[in-house]
Coordinates of C-alpha atoms and ligand atoms in Angstrom, one line a residue:
Chain A
M40 CA 165.1 104.3 152.8
N41 CA 161.8 104.4 154.6
A42 CA 160.8 103.0 157.9
K43 CA 159.1 100.0 156.4
T44 CA 162.2 98.7 154.7
E45 CA 164.4 99.4 157.7
E46 CA 162.8 96.7 159.6
F47 CA 164.1 94.1 157.2
L48 CA 167.6 95.5 156.7
G49 CA 169.0 92.0 156.8
N50 CA 167.8 89.4 154.4
L51 CA 164.5 89.9 152.7
I52 CA 164.5 86.3 151.4
E53 CA 166.5 83.4 152.8
F54 CA 166.8 79.8 151.8
R55 CA 168.0 77.4 154.5
E56 CA 169.2 74.0 153.1
V57 CA 166.2 73.8 150.8
S58 CA 165.5 70.8 148.7
F59 CA 162.5 70.3 146.4
H60 CA 161.4 67.1 144.8
I61 CA 158.1 66.0 143.5
N62 CA 156.1 62.9 144.5
D63 CA 158.5 62.4 147.4
I64 CA 161.1 60.8 145.2
P65 CA 164.5 62.2 146.5
T66 CA 166.3 60.8 143.6
R67 CA 164.3 62.9 141.2
S68 CA 165.3 66.1 143.0
I69 CA 164.5 69.3 141.2
L70 CA 166.5 71.4 143.7
S71 CA 168.9 70.3 146.4
G72 CA 170.9 71.9 149.1
I73 CA 170.0 75.4 148.3
S74 CA 171.2 78.0 150.8
L75 CA 170.9 81.6 149.7
A76 CA 170.2 85.0 151.2
V77 CA 168.8 87.9 149.2
S78 CA 169.6 91.1 151.0
H79 CA 167.7 94.3 150.8
G80 CA 167.9 96.3 147.6
E81 CA 170.0 93.9 145.6
T82 CA 169.3 92.6 142.1
L83 CA 170.0 88.9 142.3
V84 CA 170.1 87.1 139.0
L85 CA 169.5 83.4 138.9
L86 CA 171.3 82.1 135.8
G87 CA 171.1 78.6 134.4
R88 CA 170.3 76.5 131.5
S89 CA 166.7 75.6 130.9
G90 CA 165.6 72.9 133.2
S91 CA 168.2 73.8 135.9
G92 CA 165.5 74.7 138.4
K93 CA 165.3 78.5 138.1
T94 CA 161.5 78.8 137.9
T95 CA 161.1 76.3 140.7
L96 CA 163.4 78.4 142.9
L97 CA 161.5 81.5 142.2
R98 CA 158.2 79.9 142.9
L99 CA 159.4 78.8 146.3
M100 CA 159.8 82.5 147.2
N101 CA 156.2 83.5 146.9
G102 CA 154.6 80.3 148.2
M103 CA 153.5 78.9 144.9
L104 CA 155.6 75.9 145.9
F105 CA 157.0 74.8 149.3
P106 CA 160.3 73.1 150.1
T107 CA 160.3 69.4 150.7
Q108 CA 163.2 69.9 153.1
G109 CA 164.6 73.0 154.7
E110 CA 162.8 76.3 154.8
V111 CA 162.3 79.5 152.8
L112 CA 162.0 82.7 154.9
V113 CA 160.5 85.9 153.5
Q114 CA 161.0 88.9 155.8
Q115 CA 162.3 86.5 158.5
R116 CA 159.2 84.3 158.3
S117 CA 158.8 80.9 156.8
T118 CA 156.6 80.8 153.7
C119 CA 154.7 77.9 155.4
D120 CA 153.7 80.4 158.2
W121 CA 152.7 83.3 155.9
D122 CA 149.1 84.1 154.9
L123 CA 149.8 83.3 151.2
I124 CA 147.5 86.0 149.8
R125 CA 149.3 88.6 151.9
L126 CA 152.7 87.2 151.0
R127 CA 152.0 87.3 147.3
R128 CA 150.4 90.7 147.3
G129 CA 153.7 92.0 148.7
I130 CA 155.7 90.4 146.0
G131 CA 155.6 91.6 142.4
Y132 CA 155.8 88.9 139.7
V133 CA 156.6 89.2 136.1
I134 CA 156.6 86.2 133.7
Q135 CA 157.7 85.6 130.1
E136 CA 154.5 86.0 128.2
A137 CA 153.4 88.6 130.7
G138 CA 150.2 86.7 131.5
L139 CA 148.1 89.8 131.2
F140 CA 144.3 89.3 131.6
P141 CA 142.9 89.5 128.1
H142 CA 139.5 90.6 129.2
F143 CA 140.9 93.6 131.1
T144 CA 142.2 96.9 129.7
V145 CA 145.8 97.9 130.3
A146 CA 144.7 100.2 133.1
E147 CA 142.6 97.4 134.7
N148 CA 145.6 95.0 134.4
V149 CA 147.9 97.5 136.2
A150 CA 145.2 98.2 138.8
L151 CA 144.8 94.6 139.7
V152 CA 146.5 94.5 143.1
P153 CA 145.3 98.0 144.2
T154 CA 141.8 96.8 143.3
L155 CA 142.2 93.6 145.3
E156 CA 143.5 95.7 148.1
K157 CA 140.4 98.0 147.8
W158 CA 142.2 101.3 147.2
D159 CA 139.9 104.1 146.3
R160 CA 139.3 105.0 142.7
G161 CA 141.2 108.3 142.6
R162 CA 144.3 106.8 144.2
T163 CA 144.2 103.8 141.9
A164 CA 143.8 105.9 138.8
A165 CA 146.7 108.2 139.8
R166 CA 148.9 105.2 140.5
V167 CA 148.1 103.6 137.1
S168 CA 149.0 106.7 135.2
E169 CA 152.2 107.1 137.2
L170 CA 153.2 103.5 136.5
L171 CA 152.4 103.6 132.8
I172 CA 154.6 106.7 132.5
L173 CA 157.3 104.9 134.5
V174 CA 157.4 102.0 132.1
G175 CA 157.3 104.3 129.0
L176 CA 153.7 104.0 128.0
E177 CA 151.7 107.2 127.4
P178 CA 148.5 106.7 129.6
T179 CA 146.2 108.6 127.2
E180 CA 147.2 106.3 124.4
F181 CA 147.5 102.9 126.2
A182 CA 145.3 102.9 129.3
D183 CA 142.1 101.7 127.5
R184 CA 143.7 99.3 125.1
R185 CA 143.3 95.5 125.5
P186 CA 146.5 93.3 125.8
R187 CA 145.9 92.0 122.2
E188 CA 146.3 95.5 120.9
L189 CA 149.9 95.7 122.2
S190 CA 153.2 94.5 120.8
G191 CA 155.2 92.0 122.8
G192 CA 157.5 94.7 124.3
Q193 CA 154.5 96.8 125.3
R194 CA 152.9 93.8 127.0
Q195 CA 156.0 93.2 129.0
R196 CA 156.0 96.9 130.0
V197 CA 152.5 96.5 131.3
G198 CA 153.5 93.3 133.1
V199 CA 156.2 95.3 134.9
A200 CA 153.8 98.1 135.7
R201 CA 151.3 95.6 137.1
A202 CA 153.9 94.0 139.3
L203 CA 155.0 97.3 140.7
A204 CA 151.4 98.6 141.3
A205 CA 151.1 98.2 145.0
D206 CA 154.7 99.1 145.6
P207 CA 155.9 95.7 146.8
P208 CA 159.4 95.6 148.3
I209 CA 160.2 92.4 146.3
L210 CA 160.0 91.8 142.6
L211 CA 160.3 88.4 141.1
M212 CA 160.9 88.2 137.3
D213 CA 161.0 84.9 135.3
E214 CA 162.7 85.5 132.0
P215 CA 160.5 88.6 131.5
F216 CA 162.2 89.6 128.2
G217 CA 162.8 86.1 126.9
A218 CA 160.2 86.0 124.2
L219 CA 161.1 89.4 122.7
D220 CA 163.0 90.1 119.5
P221 CA 166.7 91.0 120.2
V222 CA 166.3 94.7 119.5
T223 CA 163.3 95.2 121.8
R224 CA 164.9 92.9 124.4
A225 CA 168.0 95.1 124.5
E226 CA 165.9 98.2 124.7
L227 CA 163.9 96.8 127.6
Q228 CA 167.0 95.5 129.4
R229 CA 168.6 98.9 129.3
E230 CA 165.5 100.7 130.5
F231 CA 164.8 98.2 133.2
S232 CA 168.4 98.3 134.5
A233 CA 168.0 102.1 134.9
L234 CA 164.5 101.7 136.5
A235 CA 165.8 99.0 138.9
R236 CA 168.5 101.3 140.2
R237 CA 166.0 104.1 140.7
L238 CA 163.4 102.0 142.4
G239 CA 165.6 100.4 145.1
K240 CA 163.5 97.2 145.0
T241 CA 164.9 93.9 145.9
I242 CA 164.8 92.0 142.7
V243 CA 165.2 88.3 141.9
F244 CA 165.6 88.0 138.1
V245 CA 165.7 84.7 136.3
T246 CA 167.5 84.3 132.9
H247 CA 169.4 81.9 130.8
D248 CA 171.2 84.8 129.1
L249 CA 174.6 85.6 130.6
R250 CA 174.7 89.0 128.9
E251 CA 171.4 89.9 130.5
A252 CA 172.7 88.7 133.9
L253 CA 175.9 90.8 133.6
L254 CA 173.9 93.9 132.7
L255 CA 171.3 93.7 135.4
A256 CA 172.8 91.8 138.4
S257 CA 174.4 93.0 141.5
R258 CA 175.0 89.3 142.2
I259 CA 174.8 86.3 139.9
V260 CA 173.8 82.8 141.2
L261 CA 174.5 80.0 138.8
L262 CA 172.3 76.9 138.9
E263 CA 173.2 73.6 137.4
A264 CA 170.9 70.6 137.7
G265 CA 169.1 72.0 140.8
R266 CA 172.3 73.0 142.7
I267 CA 174.0 76.3 143.2
V268 CA 177.4 76.0 141.6
A269 CA 178.6 79.5 141.6
M270 CA 177.8 82.8 143.2
A271 CA 179.7 86.0 142.4
S272 CA 179.4 89.7 141.5
P273 CA 179.2 90.3 137.7
Q274 CA 182.8 91.6 137.8
E275 CA 184.1 88.3 139.4
F276 CA 181.8 85.9 137.7
L277 CA 183.7 85.6 134.4
R278 CA 186.9 84.8 136.2
L279 CA 185.5 81.7 138.0
E280 CA 186.9 78.4 137.0
H281 CA 183.8 76.2 137.4
P282 CA 183.1 74.3 134.1
E283 CA 179.5 75.5 134.0
V284 CA 180.7 79.1 134.3
R285 CA 183.2 78.5 131.5
A286 CA 180.4 77.0 129.4
F287 CA 178.3 80.2 129.8
A288 CA 181.4 82.4 129.2
A289 CA 182.0 80.5 126.0
S290 CA 178.5 81.2 124.8
L291 CA 179.3 84.9 125.4
E292 CA 182.5 84.7 123.3
A293 CA 180.7 82.8 120.5
A294 CA 178.5 85.9 119.9
P295 CA 180.7 88.5 118.3
G296 CA 180.6 92.0 119.8
A297 CA 178.8 90.6 122.8
T298 CA 181.3 91.7 125.5
P299 CA 179.5 93.8 128.0
Chain B
M39 CA 94.3 72.5 94.9
S40 CA 98.0 71.8 95.2
P41 CA 99.3 70.3 98.4
D42 CA 101.1 73.5 99.1
Q43 CA 98.0 75.6 99.1
S44 CA 96.2 73.1 101.3
N45 CA 99.0 73.4 103.8
W46 CA 98.8 77.1 103.8
S47 CA 95.1 77.2 104.3
F48 CA 95.5 74.6 107.1
F49 CA 98.0 76.8 108.9
A50 CA 95.8 79.8 108.4
E51 CA 92.8 78.1 109.9
H52 CA 94.7 76.7 112.9
R53 CA 97.0 79.6 113.5
A54 CA 95.7 80.2 117.0
E55 CA 96.3 76.6 117.9
I56 CA 99.8 76.5 116.3
F57 CA 100.7 79.7 118.1
S58 CA 99.6 78.5 121.5
A59 CA 101.4 75.2 120.9
T60 CA 104.5 77.2 120.0
L61 CA 104.3 79.1 123.2
D62 CA 103.9 75.8 125.2
H63 CA 106.9 74.5 123.4
M64 CA 109.0 77.5 124.2
A65 CA 107.9 77.3 127.8
L66 CA 109.1 73.7 128.0
V67 CA 112.4 74.6 126.4
V68 CA 113.0 77.7 128.5
I69 CA 112.2 76.0 131.8
A70 CA 114.3 73.0 131.0
M71 CA 117.2 75.2 129.8
I72 CA 117.1 77.3 133.0
I73 CA 117.2 74.2 135.2
A74 CA 120.0 72.7 133.0
I75 CA 122.1 75.8 133.2
L76 CA 121.5 76.1 137.0
I77 CA 122.8 72.5 137.4
G78 CA 125.3 72.3 134.5
V79 CA 127.3 75.5 135.1
P80 CA 127.9 75.2 138.8
L81 CA 128.6 71.4 138.4
G82 CA 131.1 72.3 135.6
M83 CA 132.8 74.8 138.0
F84 CA 132.8 72.2 140.7
I85 CA 134.5 69.4 138.7
V86 CA 137.3 71.6 137.4
Q87 CA 139.6 70.8 140.4
R88 CA 138.2 67.2 141.0
P89 CA 139.4 64.7 138.4
T90 CA 137.5 61.7 139.7
L91 CA 134.2 63.5 140.0
R92 CA 134.8 65.0 136.6
A93 CA 135.3 61.6 135.0
I94 CA 132.1 60.3 136.6
A95 CA 130.0 63.4 135.8
L96 CA 131.0 63.6 132.2
A97 CA 130.6 59.9 131.7
V98 CA 127.1 59.9 133.2
A99 CA 126.0 62.9 131.2
S100 CA 127.3 61.3 128.0
I101 CA 125.5 58.0 128.7
F102 CA 122.3 59.9 129.3
Q103 CA 122.7 61.5 125.9
T104 CA 123.0 58.3 124.1
V105 CA 119.7 57.0 125.3
P106 CA 117.1 57.4 122.5
S107 CA 114.8 60.2 123.6
L108 CA 111.6 58.3 123.2
A109 CA 113.0 55.6 125.4
L110 CA 114.2 58.1 128.0
F111 CA 110.7 59.6 128.2
G112 CA 109.4 56.0 128.6
F113 CA 111.8 55.1 131.3
L114 CA 110.9 58.2 133.3
I115 CA 107.2 57.6 133.4
P116 CA 107.2 54.9 136.2
I117 CA 109.7 56.8 138.4
P118 CA 108.0 58.5 141.4
F119 CA 108.2 62.3 141.9
I120 CA 110.1 63.1 138.7
G121 CA 108.1 60.7 136.5
G122 CA 104.5 60.2 135.4
I123 CA 102.6 61.6 132.5
G124 CA 102.9 65.3 131.7
K125 CA 105.1 68.4 131.6
R126 CA 107.2 67.6 134.7
T127 CA 108.5 64.3 133.2
A128 CA 109.2 66.0 129.9
I129 CA 111.2 68.8 131.6
V130 CA 113.3 66.2 133.5
A131 CA 114.1 64.4 130.3
L132 CA 115.0 67.7 128.5
V133 CA 117.2 68.7 131.3
I134 CA 119.1 65.4 131.1
Y135 CA 119.7 66.0 127.4
A136 CA 120.7 69.6 127.8
L137 CA 123.1 68.8 130.6
L138 CA 126.1 67.3 128.7
P139 CA 126.8 70.2 126.3
I140 CA 126.5 72.7 129.1
L141 CA 128.6 70.7 131.6
R142 CA 131.3 69.9 129.0
N143 CA 131.6 73.4 127.7
T144 CA 131.7 74.9 131.2
Y145 CA 134.5 72.5 132.0
V146 CA 136.4 73.0 128.8
G147 CA 136.0 76.8 128.9
L148 CA 137.3 77.0 132.5
T149 CA 140.3 74.8 131.9
G150 CA 141.2 76.1 128.4
I151 CA 142.6 79.3 129.8
D152 CA 146.2 80.4 129.0
P153 CA 148.3 79.0 131.9
A154 CA 150.4 82.2 132.0
V155 CA 147.2 84.1 132.9
L156 CA 146.3 81.8 135.7
E157 CA 149.9 81.8 137.0
A158 CA 149.9 85.6 137.1
A159 CA 146.5 85.6 138.8
E160 CA 147.8 83.2 141.5
A161 CA 151.1 85.1 141.9
M162 CA 149.4 88.4 142.3
G163 CA 147.6 87.1 145.4
M164 CA 144.1 86.5 144.0
T165 CA 142.1 84.0 146.1
N166 CA 140.7 80.9 144.4
A167 CA 137.3 82.5 144.4
Q168 CA 138.6 85.7 142.8
I169 CA 140.4 83.6 140.2
L170 CA 137.2 81.7 139.4
F171 CA 134.9 84.7 139.2
R172 CA 137.1 87.4 137.9
V173 CA 139.4 85.4 135.6
R174 CA 138.2 81.9 134.7
L175 CA 134.4 82.6 134.3
P176 CA 134.7 85.8 132.3
L177 CA 137.2 84.1 130.0
A178 CA 135.1 81.0 129.7
L179 CA 131.9 82.7 129.1
A180 CA 131.9 82.5 125.3
V181 CA 132.6 78.8 125.4
I182 CA 129.9 78.2 128.0
L183 CA 127.5 80.1 125.9
A184 CA 128.3 78.0 122.9
G185 CA 127.4 74.9 125.0
I186 CA 124.1 76.6 126.0
R187 CA 123.4 77.3 122.4
T188 CA 124.0 73.7 121.3
A189 CA 121.8 72.5 124.3
T190 CA 119.0 74.9 123.3
I191 CA 118.9 73.6 119.8
I192 CA 118.9 70.0 120.9
T193 CA 116.2 70.7 123.5
I194 CA 113.9 72.4 120.9
G195 CA 114.1 69.3 118.8
V196 CA 113.7 66.7 121.6
A197 CA 110.8 68.7 123.1
T198 CA 108.7 67.7 120.1
I199 CA 108.8 64.1 121.4
A200 CA 107.6 65.3 124.8
A201 CA 104.1 65.3 123.3
A202 CA 104.2 61.5 123.4
I203 CA 103.9 61.6 127.2
G204 CA 101.3 64.3 127.2
A205 CA 103.5 67.4 127.7
G206 CA 102.0 69.3 124.8
G207 CA 104.0 71.6 122.6
L208 CA 104.5 71.4 118.8
G209 CA 105.0 67.6 119.0
T210 CA 101.3 67.3 119.5
F211 CA 100.7 68.2 115.8
I212 CA 103.5 65.9 114.6
F213 CA 102.2 62.9 116.5
R214 CA 98.6 63.5 115.4
G215 CA 99.9 64.0 111.8
V216 CA 101.7 60.7 111.9
A217 CA 98.7 58.9 113.3
L218 CA 96.3 60.5 110.7
V219 CA 98.9 60.4 107.9
S220 CA 98.5 64.2 107.4
D221 CA 101.4 66.2 106.0
S222 CA 99.7 69.4 107.0
L223 CA 99.6 68.4 110.6
I224 CA 103.2 67.2 110.7
L225 CA 104.4 70.4 109.1
A226 CA 102.3 72.5 111.5
G227 CA 104.5 71.1 114.2
A228 CA 107.8 70.7 112.4
I229 CA 108.0 74.1 110.7
P230 CA 107.6 76.3 113.8
A231 CA 110.0 74.0 115.7
A232 CA 112.6 74.4 113.0
L233 CA 112.1 78.2 112.9
L234 CA 112.4 78.3 116.7
A235 CA 115.7 76.4 116.5
L236 CA 117.1 78.7 113.8
L237 CA 116.0 81.8 115.7
A238 CA 117.6 80.5 119.0
D239 CA 120.8 79.6 117.1
F240 CA 121.0 83.1 115.5
L241 CA 120.3 85.1 118.7
L242 CA 122.6 83.0 121.0
G243 CA 125.2 83.2 118.2
L244 CA 125.1 87.0 118.4
V245 CA 125.5 87.0 122.2
E246 CA 128.4 84.5 121.9
R247 CA 130.3 86.7 119.4
K248 CA 129.8 89.7 121.7
L249 CA 131.4 87.8 124.6
K250 CA 134.4 86.5 122.8
V251 CA 137.7 88.1 124.0
S252 CA 141.1 88.1 122.3
Ligands
ADP449 N1 155.5 70.0 138.1 C1 156.5 69.4 137.6 N2 156.5 68.0 137.4 C2 157.6 67.4 136.9 N3 158.7 67.9 136.7 C3 158.8 69.3 136.9 C4 157.8 70.0 137.4 N4 158.2 71.3 137.5 C5 159.4 71.3 137.1 N5 159.9 70.1 136.7 C6 161.2 69.7 136.3 O1 162.1 70.3 137.1 C7 163.2 70.8 136.4 C8 163.4 72.3 136.7 O2 162.4 73.0 136.1 P1 162.3 74.6 136.1 O3 162.4 75.1 137.5 O4 161.1 75.0 135.3 O5 163.6 75.0 135.3 P2 164.0 76.3 134.5 O6 163.1 77.4 135.0 O7 165.4 76.6 135.0 O8 164.0 76.0 133.1 C9 163.0 70.5 135.0 O9 163.7 69.3 134.7 C10 161.5 70.2 134.9 O10 161.3 69.2 133.9
MG450 MG1 161.8 78.5 133.7

């Protein structure tokens, strides 16, 4: 653990009684009464059905959205008080369709944040190679390709490399493997799980897939209709009695051979 | 002598005149297009985030385009500063016609970008200016250029009518030809104008294809 991370040994991200609704209509609440602390180095998985508010919760963490009530603290400071550009450059972000820039090469995509941060060329190039190798892409083969010349799985790998480029302490991932075929998805999940342990980043990972949650999480937070209804380690999660937990557990049993 | 031969010999005799009228015509078009691009592209960028202004700008530009061109030239003549007889009025009218396709394509190009790309750009900590200049504009360039291409072709055609208010160009032959009932004169204006339009379409089409990504 380096000196930089030691400063925030407590909670890297903290939600205090956060509610979020649009157009100031409290009855149409997207999130309500969210209190949550993400501590250093953990992989927190936000699990929930689609529409349960996972993406909204994630977007509150990097100042893409702000709470209607309560506050979101990142490194002990409210997102409302952060310089948003600084906040976001310190937080990696990976989304479902990767969102790679189609007019940039793979290397330019990965180099985005270092370029914005005005790193010198040599350091950027070295970092890009290092990251491509880290995510399992041979730099000589892939660096100069365009995103359209990659498979879905390769694109997600580039998305992960891009998010890690400037070595942010926090990584937010919104169903990053959701659009992949089952075989590729399982492969990326396994590799990412090993990578996450090695990197020691604080990761918030959104999914609607309980198996993925059990594989990756150090802690699972279950959302239902904008509220947190369960919070447990993967070992304890399946033993909880909450109906929504049971519903997810049932989905697991429905798929044969799916026990983790 | 067949009418064809008479046309050819007419063109041959007047080739210097036709050539200089073609250059005049091109000058009108190029000047008008430069002004229209300098107004249309920044205005298109400006209205992306401003729905009210966007509705107004696009509506005004569409209305202008529905005014018959001869009428528009006529309306402009009595207006001080921009009006009067001659090239200046003609250029104002051409700019008005060219504006809509440029404005609309700039807007459409800038807004038609994959939302996931824009979300990633924002989440990576790019500023609004960086998103505009490094993501939106490069990705919109092919669409903007398609608008410029359409506008150029319209302008080359409409510019023939500019001769009616004394702006010169290839329309001079056409108007004289109509007045004197001379096919040769009309063709001496119409053929080079058509060739100019085809050439512009071809060349700008090449550039457009080059700019297209993904
Ligand atoms: N900008 C918005 N306007 C209206 N409704 C929204 C908006 N963003 C999200 N919602 C609603 O909020 C709920 C939660 O959305 P989201 O956070 O995207 O859920 P999830 O990521 O879990 O699928 C959904 O019902 C969605 O329709
Ligand atoms: Mg979502």
